[in-house]
Structure formats: structure tokens, C-alpha cells
Amino acid sequence: MESFDFSIPRFKELPKVPLYKDQVITYLEELAKTLNIESDEKLLTPTMLNNYVKQKVILPPKDKKYNEEHLAHLIVVCVLKQVFSLHEICDLINIQMESCPIEVAYDYFWLRRRTISLSDFAFLLRVLRPSAGLPQGVDGALRPTGALPSPPPC
């Protein structure tokens, strides 16, 4: 499988000022231009954002505003939803969040963005949560494409 090649901000580069829903959508639309994802489908709409909150994919906004933690989760979801189900994405996020704070977990995702492949995610999901099964769009040969470095110590 091919590796991703996209540009996303590091955690410290995410907006520090909380954003309203329409500002989040605009921010992610601009970011989507760097993701090299060719699709007529939008990566995030107001309805999707509402559903992510209702399904507890992300925490509810505070005073109708979304902070950098919300944005980090949304970026990961928008990138991975091209291949994985929302349930599988939540599993991957939860696995990482069990061992690291969000700033470290997101920057690890940022660090691996150029070398990680879909099979790496599938391999991690299968090894860490065997009952989760195969992600959609991934065949049975779950071998990582390269040695995955250990996550940074938390």
C-alpha cells in the first residue's frame, strides 16, 4: 500500500483561540487542500461535526467553541475516515490516548504522516485490539510497511 503524503500542523501550530463551528469547517476545508485527497465529498460538514459530538467521537464544544484538542481529533478523523470506519478510528485514537496526552499523541501522528501507511494502522489495530477485525479496504496481509518507532515517552 502507498504511504500518505500530506501536510498538517503540529499541535503547537493549531489555533489557540477557540473557534466556532463555521470557523472549524473553514479551517479544515483549507487544511483539506493539503491532504491530497481527491474527492467531491467534503471532509467535514456542520452535520458531520454535530454527529461526531453526539457519537462522542469528540468532546462537546465549550460555549459553542472548539479548541485545539477538538481540532487535533478532527484532523485525525478527517484523514483516517478515507479508509477506516468511525468506530475503527475511535479505537485507534483511544489506544493512543491510553498511553499519551493528546499533544504527544497528535504530534506522533504528525511525525509519522509521511511514512505511515494504511497497513501500519491496520496492523496496529489488529495487534492492539484483535477483536476489532480487519478495517474496511484492507486485505488480510496485515504487515507494517516499515518499522514503526516506539511512541514518544509520556
Coordinates of N, CA and C in Angstrom, one line a residue:
M1 N 0.8 -1.2 0.0 CA 0.0 0.0 0.0 C 0.9 1.2 0.0
E2 N 0.3 2.3 -0.6 CA 1.1 3.5 -0.6 C 1.0 4.3 0.7
S3 N 2.1 5.1 0.9 CA 2.1 5.9 2.2 C 1.3 7.2 1.9
F4 N 0.8 7.8 3.0 CA 0.2 9.1 3.0 C 1.3 10.1 2.7
D5 N 1.0 11.2 2.1 CA 1.9 12.3 2.0 C 1.1 13.6 2.1
F6 N 1.1 14.1 3.2 CA 0.2 15.3 3.4 C 0.8 16.2 4.5
S7 N 0.3 17.4 4.5 CA 0.8 18.4 5.4 C -0.3 18.8 6.4
I8 N 0.1 18.6 7.7 CA -0.8 19.0 8.7 C 0.0 19.8 9.8
P9 N -0.7 20.7 10.5 CA 0.1 21.4 11.5 C 0.4 20.5 12.7
R10 N 1.5 20.9 13.4 CA 1.8 20.2 14.7 C 0.8 20.8 15.7
F11 N 0.8 20.1 16.8 CA -0.2 20.5 17.8 C 0.0 22.0 18.2
K12 N 1.3 22.4 18.4 CA 1.5 23.7 18.9 C 1.2 24.8 17.8
E13 N 1.0 24.3 16.6 CA 0.6 25.2 15.5 C -0.9 25.3 15.3
L14 N -1.6 24.5 16.0 CA -3.1 24.6 15.9 C -3.6 26.0 16.5
P15 N -4.7 26.5 16.0 CA -5.1 27.8 16.6 C -5.4 27.7 18.1
K16 N -4.9 28.6 18.8 CA -5.0 28.6 20.3 C -6.3 29.3 20.7
V17 N -6.9 30.1 19.8 CA -8.1 30.8 20.1 C -9.2 29.8 19.7
P18 N -10.2 29.5 20.6 CA -11.3 28.6 20.3 C -12.1 29.1 19.1
L19 N -12.5 28.2 18.3 CA -13.3 28.5 17.1 C -14.7 28.1 17.2
Y20 N -15.6 28.9 16.5 CA -17.0 28.5 16.4 C -17.0 27.5 15.2
K21 N -18.2 26.8 15.2 CA -18.4 25.7 14.2 C -18.0 26.1 12.8
D22 N -18.6 27.2 12.3 CA -18.3 27.6 11.0 C -16.8 27.9 10.7
Q23 N -16.1 28.4 11.8 CA -14.7 28.7 11.6 C -13.9 27.3 11.6
V24 N -14.4 26.3 12.3 CA -13.8 25.0 12.3 C -13.9 24.4 10.9
I25 N -15.1 24.5 10.3 CA -15.3 24.0 9.0 C -14.4 24.7 8.0
T26 N -14.3 26.0 8.1 CA -13.4 26.7 7.1 C -12.0 26.3 7.3
Y27 N -11.5 26.2 8.6 CA -10.2 25.8 8.9 C -9.8 24.5 8.3
L28 N -10.7 23.5 8.5 CA -10.5 22.2 8.0 C -10.6 22.1 6.5
E29 N -11.5 22.9 5.9 CA -11.5 23.0 4.4 C -10.2 23.4 3.8
E30 N -9.6 24.5 4.4 CA -8.3 24.9 4.0 C -7.2 23.9 4.1
L31 N -7.3 23.2 5.3 CA -6.3 22.1 5.5 C -6.5 21.0 4.6
A32 N -7.7 20.7 4.2 CA -8.0 19.6 3.3 C -7.3 19.8 1.9
K33 N -7.1 21.0 1.6 CA -6.4 21.2 0.3 C -5.0 20.6 0.3
T34 N -4.4 20.5 1.5 CA -3.0 20.0 1.6 C -3.0 18.5 1.8
L35 N -4.2 17.8 1.9 CA -4.3 16.4 2.2 C -4.2 15.5 1.0
N36 N -4.2 16.2 -0.2 CA -4.1 15.4 -1.5 C -5.2 14.3 -1.5
I37 N -6.3 14.6 -1.0 CA -7.4 13.7 -1.1 C -8.4 14.2 -2.2
E38 N -8.5 13.4 -3.3 CA -9.3 13.8 -4.4 C -10.7 13.2 -4.2
S39 N -11.6 14.1 -3.9 CA -13.0 13.7 -3.7 C -13.9 14.9 -3.8
D40 N -15.1 14.7 -4.3 CA -16.0 15.8 -4.4 C -16.7 15.9 -3.0
E41 N -16.6 14.9 -2.2 CA -17.2 14.8 -0.9 C -16.4 15.7 0.1
K42 N -17.1 16.5 0.9 CA -16.5 17.3 1.9 C -15.9 16.5 3.0
L43 N -14.8 16.9 3.6 CA -14.2 16.2 4.7 C -15.0 16.4 6.0
L44 N -15.6 17.6 6.1 CA -16.4 17.9 7.3 C -17.5 18.9 7.0
T45 N -18.6 18.6 7.4 CA -19.8 19.5 7.3 C -20.3 19.8 8.7
P46 N -21.2 20.8 8.8 CA -21.8 21.0 10.1 C -22.5 19.8 10.7
T47 N -23.2 19.1 9.8 CA -23.9 17.9 10.3 C -23.0 16.8 10.8
M48 N -21.9 16.6 10.0 CA -20.9 15.6 10.5 C -20.3 16.0 11.8
L49 N -20.0 17.3 12.0 CA -19.5 17.8 13.3 C -20.4 17.5 14.4
N50 N -21.7 17.9 14.2 CA -22.7 17.6 15.2 C -22.8 16.1 15.5
N51 N -22.7 15.3 14.5 CA -22.8 13.8 14.7 C -21.6 13.3 15.5
Y52 N -20.4 13.8 15.2 CA -19.2 13.4 15.9 C -19.3 13.7 17.4
V53 N -20.0 14.9 17.7 CA -20.2 15.2 19.1 C -21.2 14.3 19.7
K54 N -22.3 14.0 19.0 CA -23.4 13.1 19.5 C -22.9 11.7 19.7
Q55 N -22.0 11.2 18.8 CA -21.5 9.9 18.9 C -20.2 9.8 19.8
K56 N -19.9 10.9 20.4 CA -18.8 11.0 21.3 C -17.4 10.7 20.7
V57 N -17.3 11.0 19.4 CA -16.0 11.0 18.7 C -15.1 12.1 19.2
I58 N -15.7 13.2 19.4 CA -15.0 14.4 20.1 C -15.9 14.9 21.2
L59 N -15.3 15.6 22.1 CA -16.0 16.1 23.3 C -16.9 17.3 22.8
P60 N -17.9 17.6 23.5 CA -18.8 18.7 23.1 C -18.0 20.0 23.2
P61 N -18.3 21.0 22.4 CA -17.6 22.3 22.5 C -18.0 23.0 23.8
K62 N -17.1 23.9 24.2 CA -17.3 24.7 25.4 C -17.8 26.1 24.9
D63 N -19.0 26.4 25.3 CA -19.6 27.7 24.9 C -19.7 27.8 23.4
K64 N -20.0 26.7 22.8 CA -20.1 26.6 21.3 C -18.8 26.8 20.6
K65 N -17.7 26.7 21.3 CA -16.4 26.9 20.7 C -15.5 25.6 20.8
Y66 N -14.7 25.4 19.8 CA -13.8 24.2 19.7 C -12.4 24.6 19.8
N67 N -11.7 23.9 20.7 CA -10.3 24.3 21.0 C -9.3 23.4 20.2
E68 N -8.0 23.5 20.5 CA -7.0 22.8 19.7 C -7.1 21.3 19.9
E69 N -7.6 20.8 21.0 CA -7.8 19.4 21.2 C -8.9 18.9 20.3
H70 N -10.0 19.6 20.1 CA -11.0 19.3 19.2 C -10.5 19.2 17.8
L71 N -9.7 20.2 17.4 CA -9.1 20.3 16.1 C -8.2 19.1 15.8
A72 N -7.4 18.7 16.8 CA -6.5 17.6 16.6 C -7.3 16.3 16.3
H73 N -8.3 16.1 17.1 CA -9.2 14.9 16.9 C -9.8 15.0 15.5
L74 N -10.3 16.1 15.1 CA -11.0 16.3 13.8 C -10.1 16.0 12.7
I75 N -8.8 16.5 12.8 CA -7.8 16.3 11.7 C -7.6 14.8 11.5
V76 N -7.3 14.1 12.6 CA -7.1 12.7 12.6 C -8.3 12.0 12.0
V77 N -9.5 12.3 12.4 CA -10.7 11.7 11.9 C -10.8 12.0 10.4
C78 N -10.6 13.2 10.0 CA -10.8 13.5 8.6 C -9.8 12.8 7.7
V79 N -8.6 12.6 8.2 CA -7.6 11.9 7.4 C -7.9 10.4 7.3
L80 N -8.2 9.8 8.5 CA -8.4 8.4 8.5 C -9.7 7.9 8.0
K81 N -10.7 8.8 8.0 CA -12.0 8.3 7.5 C -12.1 8.0 6.0
Q82 N -11.0 8.3 5.3 CA -11.0 7.9 3.9 C -10.9 6.4 3.7
V83 N -10.5 5.7 4.8 CA -10.3 4.3 4.7 C -11.0 3.5 5.9
F84 N -10.9 4.1 7.1 CA -11.4 3.4 8.2 C -12.8 3.8 8.6
S85 N -13.6 3.0 9.3 CA -14.9 3.3 9.8 C -14.7 4.3 11.0
L86 N -15.7 5.0 11.4 CA -15.6 5.8 12.5 C -15.3 5.0 13.8
H87 N -15.9 3.9 13.9 CA -15.6 3.0 15.1 C -14.1 2.6 15.2
E88 N -13.5 2.3 14.0 CA -12.1 1.9 14.0 C -11.2 3.1 14.3
I89 N -11.6 4.3 13.8 CA -10.8 5.5 14.1 C -10.9 5.8 15.6
C90 N -12.0 5.6 16.2 CA -12.2 5.9 17.7 C -11.3 4.9 18.4
D91 N -11.3 3.6 18.0 CA -10.4 2.6 18.6 C -8.9 3.1 18.5
L92 N -8.5 3.5 17.3 CA -7.1 3.9 17.2 C -6.8 5.1 18.1
I93 N -7.7 6.1 18.1 CA -7.5 7.3 19.0 C -7.4 6.9 20.4
N94 N -8.3 6.0 20.8 CA -8.4 5.6 22.2 C -7.1 4.8 22.6
I95 N -6.6 4.0 21.7 CA -5.4 3.2 22.0 C -4.3 4.2 22.3
Q96 N -4.1 5.2 21.4 CA -3.0 6.1 21.6 C -3.2 7.0 22.8
M97 N -4.5 7.4 23.1 CA -4.7 8.3 24.2 C -4.6 7.6 25.6
E98 N -4.6 6.2 25.6 CA -4.4 5.5 26.8 C -3.0 5.6 27.3
S99 N -2.0 5.9 26.4 CA -0.6 6.0 26.8 C 0.0 7.4 26.8
C100 N -0.7 8.3 26.1 CA -0.1 9.6 26.0 C -1.1 10.7 26.0
P101 N -0.7 11.9 26.5 CA -1.7 13.0 26.4 C -1.9 13.4 24.9
I102 N -2.9 14.1 24.7 CA -3.3 14.4 23.3 C -2.2 15.2 22.5
E103 N -1.5 16.1 23.2 CA -0.4 16.8 22.5 C 0.6 15.9 21.9
V104 N 1.0 14.9 22.7 CA 2.1 13.9 22.3 C 1.5 13.0 21.3
A105 N 0.3 12.5 21.5 CA -0.3 11.5 20.6 C -0.5 12.1 19.2
Y106 N -1.0 13.4 19.2 CA -1.2 14.0 17.9 C 0.1 14.3 17.2
D107 N 1.1 14.8 17.9 CA 2.4 15.0 17.3 C 3.1 13.8 16.8
Y108 N 2.8 12.6 17.5 CA 3.3 11.3 17.0 C 2.6 11.0 15.6
F109 N 1.3 11.3 15.5 CA 0.6 11.2 14.2 C 1.3 12.1 13.2
W110 N 1.6 13.3 13.6 CA 2.2 14.3 12.7 C 3.6 13.8 12.3
L111 N 4.3 13.3 13.2 CA 5.7 12.8 12.9 C 5.7 11.7 11.9
R112 N 4.7 10.8 12.0 CA 4.6 9.6 11.1 C 3.9 9.9 9.9
R113 N 3.4 11.0 9.6 CA 2.5 11.3 8.5 C 3.1 11.0 7.1
R114 N 4.3 11.1 7.0 CA 5.0 10.9 5.7 C 5.4 9.4 5.4
T115 N 5.5 8.7 6.5 CA 6.0 7.3 6.3 C 4.9 6.2 6.7
I116 N 3.9 6.7 7.3 CA 2.9 5.7 7.8 C 2.0 5.3 6.6
S117 N 1.6 4.1 6.6 CA 0.7 3.6 5.6 C -0.6 3.1 6.2
L118 N -1.6 2.8 5.4 CA -2.8 2.3 5.9 C -2.6 0.9 6.5
S119 N -1.7 0.1 6.0 CA -1.4 -1.2 6.6 C -0.8 -1.1 7.9
D120 N 0.0 0.0 8.2 CA 0.5 0.3 9.5 C -0.6 0.4 10.5
F121 N -1.6 1.3 10.2 CA -2.8 1.5 11.1 C -3.5 0.2 11.3
A122 N -3.7 -0.6 10.2 CA -4.4 -1.8 10.3 C -3.7 -2.8 11.2
F123 N -2.4 -2.9 11.0 CA -1.5 -3.7 11.8 C -1.7 -3.4 13.3
L124 N -1.6 -2.1 13.6 CA -1.7 -1.6 15.0 C -3.0 -2.0 15.6
L125 N -4.1 -1.7 14.8 CA -5.4 -2.0 15.3 C -5.6 -3.5 15.5
R126 N -5.1 -4.3 14.7 CA -5.2 -5.8 14.8 C -4.4 -6.3 16.0
V127 N -3.2 -5.8 16.2 CA -2.3 -6.3 17.3 C -2.8 -5.8 18.6
L128 N -3.2 -4.5 18.7 CA -3.7 -4.0 20.0 C -5.1 -4.3 20.3
R129 N -5.9 -4.5 19.3 CA -7.3 -4.9 19.6 C -7.7 -6.0 18.6
P130 N -7.3 -7.2 18.9 CA -7.6 -8.3 18.0 C -9.0 -8.5 17.7
S131 N -9.9 -8.2 18.6 CA -11.3 -8.4 18.4 C -11.9 -7.4 17.4
A132 N -11.2 -6.4 17.1 CA -11.7 -5.3 16.2 C -11.8 -5.8 14.8
G133 N -11.1 -6.8 14.3 CA -11.2 -7.4 13.0 C -10.4 -6.5 12.0
L134 N -10.6 -6.8 10.7 CA -9.9 -6.0 9.7 C -10.6 -4.7 9.3
P135 N -9.9 -3.6 9.2 CA -10.5 -2.4 8.7 C -11.0 -2.5 7.3
Q136 N -12.0 -1.7 7.0 CA -12.5 -1.7 5.6 C -11.4 -1.3 4.7
G137 N -11.4 -1.9 3.5 CA -10.4 -1.6 2.5 C -9.0 -2.1 2.7
V138 N -8.8 -3.0 3.7 CA -7.5 -3.6 3.9 C -7.6 -5.1 3.8
D139 N -6.7 -5.6 3.0 CA -6.7 -7.1 2.8 C -6.2 -7.8 4.0
G140 N -6.1 -9.1 4.0 CA -5.7 -9.9 5.1 C -4.2 -9.9 5.4
A141 N -3.4 -9.4 4.5 CA -1.9 -9.3 4.7 C -1.6 -8.1 5.6
L142 N -1.8 -8.2 6.8 CA -1.5 -7.0 7.7 C -0.1 -7.0 8.2
R143 N 0.8 -6.5 7.3 CA 2.2 -6.3 7.7 C 2.5 -4.8 7.6
P144 N 3.2 -4.3 8.6 CA 3.6 -2.9 8.5 C 4.6 -2.7 7.4
T145 N 4.5 -1.5 6.7 CA 5.4 -1.3 5.6 C 6.8 -0.9 6.1
G146 N 7.0 -0.6 7.3 CA 8.3 -0.2 7.8 C 8.3 -0.4 9.3
A147 N 9.4 -0.3 9.9 CA 9.5 -0.4 11.3 C 8.8 0.8 11.9
L148 N 7.9 0.6 12.8 CA 7.3 1.7 13.5 C 8.1 2.1 14.7
P149 N 8.5 3.4 14.8 CA 9.2 3.7 16.0 C 8.3 3.7 17.2
S150 N 8.8 3.5 18.4 CA 8.0 3.5 19.6 C 7.5 4.9 19.8
P151 N 6.3 5.0 20.3 CA 5.7 6.3 20.6 C 6.6 7.0 21.6
P152 N 6.7 8.3 21.5 CA 7.5 9.0 22.5 C 7.0 8.7 23.9
P153 N 8.0 8.8 24.9 CA 7.6 8.5 26.3 C 6.6 9.6 26.7
C154 N 5.7 9.2 27.5 CA 4.7 10.2 28.1 C 5.0 10.5 29.5

